[in-house]
PDB file of C-alpha atoms and ligand atoms in Angstrom:
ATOM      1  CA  UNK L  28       0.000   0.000   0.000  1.00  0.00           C
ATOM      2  CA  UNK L  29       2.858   2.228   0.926  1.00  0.00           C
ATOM      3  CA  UNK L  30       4.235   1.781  -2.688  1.00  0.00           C
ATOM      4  CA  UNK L  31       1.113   2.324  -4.434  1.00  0.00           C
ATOM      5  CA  UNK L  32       0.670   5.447  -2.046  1.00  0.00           C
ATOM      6  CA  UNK L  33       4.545   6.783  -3.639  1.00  0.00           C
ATOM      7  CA  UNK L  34       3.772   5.504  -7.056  1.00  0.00           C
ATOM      8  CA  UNK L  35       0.425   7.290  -7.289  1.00  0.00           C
ATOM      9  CA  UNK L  36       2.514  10.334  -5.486  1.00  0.00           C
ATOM     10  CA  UNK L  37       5.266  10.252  -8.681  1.00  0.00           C
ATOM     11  CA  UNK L  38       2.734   9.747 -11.593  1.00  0.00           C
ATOM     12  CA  UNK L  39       0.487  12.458  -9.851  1.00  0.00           C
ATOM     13  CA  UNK L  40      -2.517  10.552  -9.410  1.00  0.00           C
ATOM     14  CA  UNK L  41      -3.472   6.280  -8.406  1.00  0.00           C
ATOM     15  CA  UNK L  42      -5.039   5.364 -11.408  1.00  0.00           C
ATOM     16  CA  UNK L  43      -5.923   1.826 -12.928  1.00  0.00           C
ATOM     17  CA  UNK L  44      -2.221   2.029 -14.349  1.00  0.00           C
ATOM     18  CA  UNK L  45      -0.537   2.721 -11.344  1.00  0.00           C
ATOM     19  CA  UNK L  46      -2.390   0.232  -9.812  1.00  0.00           C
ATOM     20  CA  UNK L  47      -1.555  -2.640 -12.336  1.00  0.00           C
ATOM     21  CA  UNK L  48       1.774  -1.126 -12.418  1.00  0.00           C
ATOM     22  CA  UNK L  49       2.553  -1.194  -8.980  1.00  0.00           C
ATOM     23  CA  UNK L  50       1.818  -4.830  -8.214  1.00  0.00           C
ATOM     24  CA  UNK L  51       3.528  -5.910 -11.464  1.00  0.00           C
ATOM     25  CA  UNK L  52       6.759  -4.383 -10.520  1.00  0.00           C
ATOM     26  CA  UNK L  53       6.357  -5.831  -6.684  1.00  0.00           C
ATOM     27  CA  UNK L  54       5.628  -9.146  -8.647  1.00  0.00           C
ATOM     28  CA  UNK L  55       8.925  -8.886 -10.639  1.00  0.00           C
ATOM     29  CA  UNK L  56      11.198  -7.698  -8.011  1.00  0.00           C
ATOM     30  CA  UNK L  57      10.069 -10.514  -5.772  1.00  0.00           C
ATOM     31  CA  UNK L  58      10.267 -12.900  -8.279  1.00  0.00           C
ATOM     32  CA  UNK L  59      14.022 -11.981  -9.227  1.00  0.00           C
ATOM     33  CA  UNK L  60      14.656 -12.186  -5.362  1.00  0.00           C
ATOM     34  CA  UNK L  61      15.317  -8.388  -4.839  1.00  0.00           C
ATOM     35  CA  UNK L  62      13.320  -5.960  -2.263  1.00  0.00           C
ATOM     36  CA  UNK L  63      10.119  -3.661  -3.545  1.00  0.00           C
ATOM     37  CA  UNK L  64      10.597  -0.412  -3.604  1.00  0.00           C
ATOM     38  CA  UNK L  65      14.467  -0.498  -2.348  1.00  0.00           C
ATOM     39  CA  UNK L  66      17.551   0.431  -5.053  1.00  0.00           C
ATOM     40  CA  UNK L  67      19.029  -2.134  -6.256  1.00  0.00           C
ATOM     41  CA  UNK L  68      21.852  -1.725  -8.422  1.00  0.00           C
ATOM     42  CA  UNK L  69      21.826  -5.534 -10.171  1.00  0.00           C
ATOM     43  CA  UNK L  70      18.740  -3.958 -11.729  1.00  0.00           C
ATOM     44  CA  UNK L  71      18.095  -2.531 -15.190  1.00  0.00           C
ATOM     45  CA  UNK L  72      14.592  -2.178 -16.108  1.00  0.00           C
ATOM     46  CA  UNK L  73      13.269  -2.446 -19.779  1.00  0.00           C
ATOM     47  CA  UNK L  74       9.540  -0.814 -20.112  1.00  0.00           C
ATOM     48  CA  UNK L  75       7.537  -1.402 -22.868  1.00  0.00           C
ATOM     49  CA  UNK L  76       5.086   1.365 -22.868  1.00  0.00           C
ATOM     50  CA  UNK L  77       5.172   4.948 -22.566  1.00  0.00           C
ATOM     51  CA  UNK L  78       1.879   5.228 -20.418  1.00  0.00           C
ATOM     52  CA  UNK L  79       0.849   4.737 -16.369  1.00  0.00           C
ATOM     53  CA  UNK L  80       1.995   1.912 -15.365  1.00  0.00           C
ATOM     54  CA  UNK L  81       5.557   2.604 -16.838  1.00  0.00           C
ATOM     55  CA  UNK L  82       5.442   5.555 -13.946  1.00  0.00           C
ATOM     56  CA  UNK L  83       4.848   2.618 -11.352  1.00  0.00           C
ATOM     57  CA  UNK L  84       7.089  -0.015 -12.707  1.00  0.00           C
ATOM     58  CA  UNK L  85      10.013   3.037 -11.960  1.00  0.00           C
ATOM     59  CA  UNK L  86       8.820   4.179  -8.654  1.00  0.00           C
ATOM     60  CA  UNK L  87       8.737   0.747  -7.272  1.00  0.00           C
ATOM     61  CA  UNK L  88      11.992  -0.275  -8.759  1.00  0.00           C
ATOM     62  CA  UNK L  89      13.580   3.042  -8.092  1.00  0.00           C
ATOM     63  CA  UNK L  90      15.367   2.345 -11.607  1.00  0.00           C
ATOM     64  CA  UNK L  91      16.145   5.916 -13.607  1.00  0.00           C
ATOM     65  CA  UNK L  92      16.922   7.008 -16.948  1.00  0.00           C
ATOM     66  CA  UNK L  93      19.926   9.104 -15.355  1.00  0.00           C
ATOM     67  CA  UNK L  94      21.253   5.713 -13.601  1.00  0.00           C
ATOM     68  CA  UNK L  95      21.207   3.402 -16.915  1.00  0.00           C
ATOM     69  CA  UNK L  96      18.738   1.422 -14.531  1.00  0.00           C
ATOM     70  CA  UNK L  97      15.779   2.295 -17.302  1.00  0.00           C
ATOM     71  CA  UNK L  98      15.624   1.293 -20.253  1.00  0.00           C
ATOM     72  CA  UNK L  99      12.144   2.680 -21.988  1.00  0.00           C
ATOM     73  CA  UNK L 100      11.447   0.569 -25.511  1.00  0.00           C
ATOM     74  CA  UNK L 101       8.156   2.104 -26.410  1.00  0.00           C
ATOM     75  CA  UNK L 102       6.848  -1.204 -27.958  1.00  0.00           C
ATOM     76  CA  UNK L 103       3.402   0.188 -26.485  1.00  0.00           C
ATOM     77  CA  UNK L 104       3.245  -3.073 -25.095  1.00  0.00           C
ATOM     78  CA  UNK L 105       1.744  -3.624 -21.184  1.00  0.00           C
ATOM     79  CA  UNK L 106       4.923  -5.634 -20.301  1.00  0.00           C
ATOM     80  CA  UNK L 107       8.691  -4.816 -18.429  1.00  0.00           C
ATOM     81  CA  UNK L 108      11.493  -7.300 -18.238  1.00  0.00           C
ATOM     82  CA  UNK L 109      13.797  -7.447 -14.632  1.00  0.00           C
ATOM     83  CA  UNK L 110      17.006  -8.424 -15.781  1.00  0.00           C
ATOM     84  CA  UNK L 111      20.487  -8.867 -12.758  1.00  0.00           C
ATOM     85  CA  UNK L 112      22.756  -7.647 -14.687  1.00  0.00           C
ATOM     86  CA  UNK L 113      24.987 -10.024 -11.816  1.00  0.00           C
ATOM     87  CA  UNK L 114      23.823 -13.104 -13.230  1.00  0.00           C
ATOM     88  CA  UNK L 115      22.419 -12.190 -16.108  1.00  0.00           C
ATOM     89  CA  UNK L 116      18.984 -13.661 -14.906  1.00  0.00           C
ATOM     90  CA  UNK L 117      16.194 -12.338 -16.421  1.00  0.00           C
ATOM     91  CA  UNK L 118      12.080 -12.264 -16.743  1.00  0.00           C
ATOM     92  CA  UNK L 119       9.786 -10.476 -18.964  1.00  0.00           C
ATOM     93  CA  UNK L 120       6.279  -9.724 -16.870  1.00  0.00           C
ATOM     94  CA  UNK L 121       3.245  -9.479 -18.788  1.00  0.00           C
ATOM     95  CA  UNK L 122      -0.165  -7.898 -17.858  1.00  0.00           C
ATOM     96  CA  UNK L 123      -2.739 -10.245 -18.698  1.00  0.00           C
ATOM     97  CA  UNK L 124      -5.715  -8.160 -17.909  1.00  0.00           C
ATOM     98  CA  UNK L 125      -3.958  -5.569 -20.330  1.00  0.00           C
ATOM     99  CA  UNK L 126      -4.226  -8.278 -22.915  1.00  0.00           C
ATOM    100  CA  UNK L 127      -7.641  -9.405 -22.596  1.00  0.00           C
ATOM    101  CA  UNK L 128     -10.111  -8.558 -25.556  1.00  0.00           C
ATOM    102  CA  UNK L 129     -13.078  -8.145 -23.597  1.00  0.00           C
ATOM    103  CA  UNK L 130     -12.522  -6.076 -20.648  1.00  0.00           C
ATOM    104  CA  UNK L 131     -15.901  -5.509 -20.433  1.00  0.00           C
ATOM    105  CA  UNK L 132     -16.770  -6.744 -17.443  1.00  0.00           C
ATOM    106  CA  UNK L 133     -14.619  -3.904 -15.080  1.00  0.00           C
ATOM    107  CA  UNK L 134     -15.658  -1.387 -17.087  1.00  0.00           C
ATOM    108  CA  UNK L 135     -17.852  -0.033 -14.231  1.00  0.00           C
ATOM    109  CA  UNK L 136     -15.221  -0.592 -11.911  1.00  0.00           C
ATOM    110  CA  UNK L 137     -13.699   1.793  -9.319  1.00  0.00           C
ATOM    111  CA  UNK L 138     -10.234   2.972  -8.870  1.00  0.00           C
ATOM    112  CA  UNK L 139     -11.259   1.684  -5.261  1.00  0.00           C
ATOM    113  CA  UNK L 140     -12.572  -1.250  -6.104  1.00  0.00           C
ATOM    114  CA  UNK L 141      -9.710  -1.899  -8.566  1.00  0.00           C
ATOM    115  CA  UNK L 142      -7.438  -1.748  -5.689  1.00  0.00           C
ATOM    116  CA  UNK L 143      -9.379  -4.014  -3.310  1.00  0.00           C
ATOM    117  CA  UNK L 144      -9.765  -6.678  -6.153  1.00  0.00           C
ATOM    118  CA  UNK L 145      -6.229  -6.566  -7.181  1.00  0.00           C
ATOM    119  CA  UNK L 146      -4.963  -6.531  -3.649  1.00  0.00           C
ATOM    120  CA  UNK L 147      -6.861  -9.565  -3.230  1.00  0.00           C
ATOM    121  CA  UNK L 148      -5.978 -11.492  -6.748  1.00  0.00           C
ATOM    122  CA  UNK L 149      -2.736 -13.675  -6.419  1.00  0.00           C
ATOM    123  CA  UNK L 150       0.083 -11.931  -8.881  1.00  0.00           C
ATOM    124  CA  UNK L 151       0.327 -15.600 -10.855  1.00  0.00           C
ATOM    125  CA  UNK L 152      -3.648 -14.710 -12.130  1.00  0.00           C
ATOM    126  CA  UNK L 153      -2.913 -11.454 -13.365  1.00  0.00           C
ATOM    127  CA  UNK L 154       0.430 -11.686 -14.907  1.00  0.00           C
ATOM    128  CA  UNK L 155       2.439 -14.080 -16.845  1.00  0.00           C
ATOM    129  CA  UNK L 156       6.066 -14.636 -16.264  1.00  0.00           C
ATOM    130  CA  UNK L 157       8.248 -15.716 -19.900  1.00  0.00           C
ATOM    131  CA  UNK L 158      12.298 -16.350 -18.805  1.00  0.00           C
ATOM    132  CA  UNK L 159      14.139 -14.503 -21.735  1.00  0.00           C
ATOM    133  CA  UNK L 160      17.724 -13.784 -22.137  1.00  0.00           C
ATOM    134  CA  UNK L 161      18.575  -9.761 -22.916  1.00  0.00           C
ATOM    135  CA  UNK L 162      21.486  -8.618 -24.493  1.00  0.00           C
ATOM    136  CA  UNK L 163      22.892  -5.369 -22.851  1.00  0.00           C
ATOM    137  CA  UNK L 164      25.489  -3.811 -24.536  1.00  0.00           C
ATOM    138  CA  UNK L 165      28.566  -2.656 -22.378  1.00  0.00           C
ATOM    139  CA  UNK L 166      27.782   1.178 -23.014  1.00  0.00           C
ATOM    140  CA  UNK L 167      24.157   0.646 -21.819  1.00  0.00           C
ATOM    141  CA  UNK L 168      25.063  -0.326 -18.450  1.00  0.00           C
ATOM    142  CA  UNK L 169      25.225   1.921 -15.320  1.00  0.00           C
ATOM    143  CA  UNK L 170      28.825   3.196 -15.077  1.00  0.00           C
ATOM    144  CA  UNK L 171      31.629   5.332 -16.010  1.00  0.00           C
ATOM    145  CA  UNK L 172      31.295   6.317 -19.611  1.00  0.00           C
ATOM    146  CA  UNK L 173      33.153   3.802 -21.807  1.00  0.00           C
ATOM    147  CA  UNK L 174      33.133   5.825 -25.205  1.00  0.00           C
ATOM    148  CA  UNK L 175      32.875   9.637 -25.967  1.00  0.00           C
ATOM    149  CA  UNK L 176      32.958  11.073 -29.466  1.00  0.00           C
ATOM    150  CA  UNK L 177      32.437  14.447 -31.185  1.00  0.00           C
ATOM    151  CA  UNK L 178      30.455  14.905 -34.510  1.00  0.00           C
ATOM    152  CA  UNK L 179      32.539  15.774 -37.339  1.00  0.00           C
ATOM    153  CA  UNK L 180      29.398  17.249 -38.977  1.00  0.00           C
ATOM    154  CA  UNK L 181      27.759  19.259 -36.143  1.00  0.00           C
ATOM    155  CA  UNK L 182      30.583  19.326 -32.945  1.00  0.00           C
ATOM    156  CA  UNK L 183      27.944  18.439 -30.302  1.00  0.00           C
ATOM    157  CA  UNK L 184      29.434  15.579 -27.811  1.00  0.00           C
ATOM    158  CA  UNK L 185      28.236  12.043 -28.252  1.00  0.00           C
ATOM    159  CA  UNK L 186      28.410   9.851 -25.107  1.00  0.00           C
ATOM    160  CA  UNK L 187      28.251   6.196 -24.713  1.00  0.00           C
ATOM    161  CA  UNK L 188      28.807   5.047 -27.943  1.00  0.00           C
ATOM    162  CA  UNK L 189      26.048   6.376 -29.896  1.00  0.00           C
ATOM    163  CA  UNK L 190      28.311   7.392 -32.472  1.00  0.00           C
ATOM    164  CA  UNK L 191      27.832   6.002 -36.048  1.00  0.00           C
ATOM    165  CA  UNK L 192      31.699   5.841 -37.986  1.00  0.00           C
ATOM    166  CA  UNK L 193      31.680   7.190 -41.526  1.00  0.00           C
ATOM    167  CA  UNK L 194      35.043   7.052 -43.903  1.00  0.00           C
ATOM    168  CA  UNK L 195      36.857   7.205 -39.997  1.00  0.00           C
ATOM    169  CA  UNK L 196      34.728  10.113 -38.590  1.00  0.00           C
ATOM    170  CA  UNK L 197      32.150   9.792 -35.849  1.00  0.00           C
ATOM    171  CA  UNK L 198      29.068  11.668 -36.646  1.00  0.00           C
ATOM    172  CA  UNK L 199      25.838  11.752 -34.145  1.00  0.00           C
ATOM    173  CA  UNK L 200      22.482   9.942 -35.379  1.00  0.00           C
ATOM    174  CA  UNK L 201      21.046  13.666 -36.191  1.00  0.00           C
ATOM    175  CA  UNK L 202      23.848  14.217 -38.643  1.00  0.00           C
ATOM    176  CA  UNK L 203      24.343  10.173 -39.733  1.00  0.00           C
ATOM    177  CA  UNK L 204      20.426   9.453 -40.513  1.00  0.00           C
ATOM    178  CA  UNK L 205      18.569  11.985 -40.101  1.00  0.00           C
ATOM    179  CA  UNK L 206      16.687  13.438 -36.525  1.00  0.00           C
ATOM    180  CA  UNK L 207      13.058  13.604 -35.182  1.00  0.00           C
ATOM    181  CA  UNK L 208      13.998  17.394 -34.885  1.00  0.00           C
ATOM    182  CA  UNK L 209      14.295  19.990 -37.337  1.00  0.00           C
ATOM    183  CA  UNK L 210      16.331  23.093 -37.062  1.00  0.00           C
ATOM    184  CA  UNK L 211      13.953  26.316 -37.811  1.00  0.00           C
ATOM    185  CA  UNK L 212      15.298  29.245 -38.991  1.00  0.00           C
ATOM    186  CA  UNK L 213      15.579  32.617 -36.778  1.00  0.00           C
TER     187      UNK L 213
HETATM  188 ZN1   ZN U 327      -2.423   7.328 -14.843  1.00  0.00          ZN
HETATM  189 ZN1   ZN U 328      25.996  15.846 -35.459  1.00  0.00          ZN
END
């Protein structure tokens, strides 16, 4: 309750996300053995979806994007995978009720009631556990930076190695392919 009370706090409100959200992430941290709602830096986080329950998956994990502990995939997918980054253990949690066609039937439900019914529902009935294997690459994990480059095109800094090489240059991904931004004229 305490850690649906922060999560709701973070995302501003407890809504049906948060709610789902919360007891997923309790659900995942459990099941990789490590503490709700404590840091824990064997942790990185891989969210698929840029809505609620993303916002509870983080505040229960206490993974960030400015730790490397996040990793945000935007699959809009209801699902997060735990990996240890120790072990290299990992588990990809899935939100059944997320995935259900007809959802109908709690339509007319509460945020309340939500929370009552999903206090009381075991975590096996509402999510679904798939062991996977996740390649990190060395620059994505928490840590000193491993690789810094400067564009040869536009001279802004490139950390981690999110460089692209060209003829022996490094140029960023604004300059290499092209950027969701565009430069306006003054
Ligand atoms: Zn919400
Ligand atoms: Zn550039």
């Amino acid at each position: 309750m305490e850690l649906l009370k922060r999560a709701g706090e973070f995302h501003g409100d407890i809504c049906g996300g948060i709610v789902m959200g919360t007891k997923l992430a309790i659900y995942g941290m459990e099941t990789m053995g490590m503490t709700p709602g404590e840091k824990d830096k064997r942790l990185i986080v891989f969210t698929e979806i840029d809505r609620c329950i993303s916002d509870a998956i983080l505040s229960v994990t206490r993974t960030s994007l400015g730790k490397k502990s996040l990793k945000p995939m935007g699959y809009g997918k209801f699902a997060a995978t735990f990996v240890n980054i120790d072990t290299g253990e990992a588990i990809r949690v899935i939100d059944l009720g997320a995935n259900k066609k007809d959802m109908e039937e709690e339509e007319d439900e509460t945020v309340e009631e939500l929370i009552e019914r999903i206090a009381k529902t075991p975590a096996e009935d509402l999510f679904e556990i798939q062991k996977v294997s996740v390649k990190i690459d060395k620059n994505d994990l928490p840590g000193k930076p491993l690789e810094i480059a400067t564009c040869a095109n536009c001279g802004e800094v490139v950390m981690d190695g999110k460089h692209h090489l060209l003829g022996g240059r490094a140029y960023c991904t604004s300059c290499f392919s092209g950027s969701y931004y565009k430069i306006l004229d003054e």
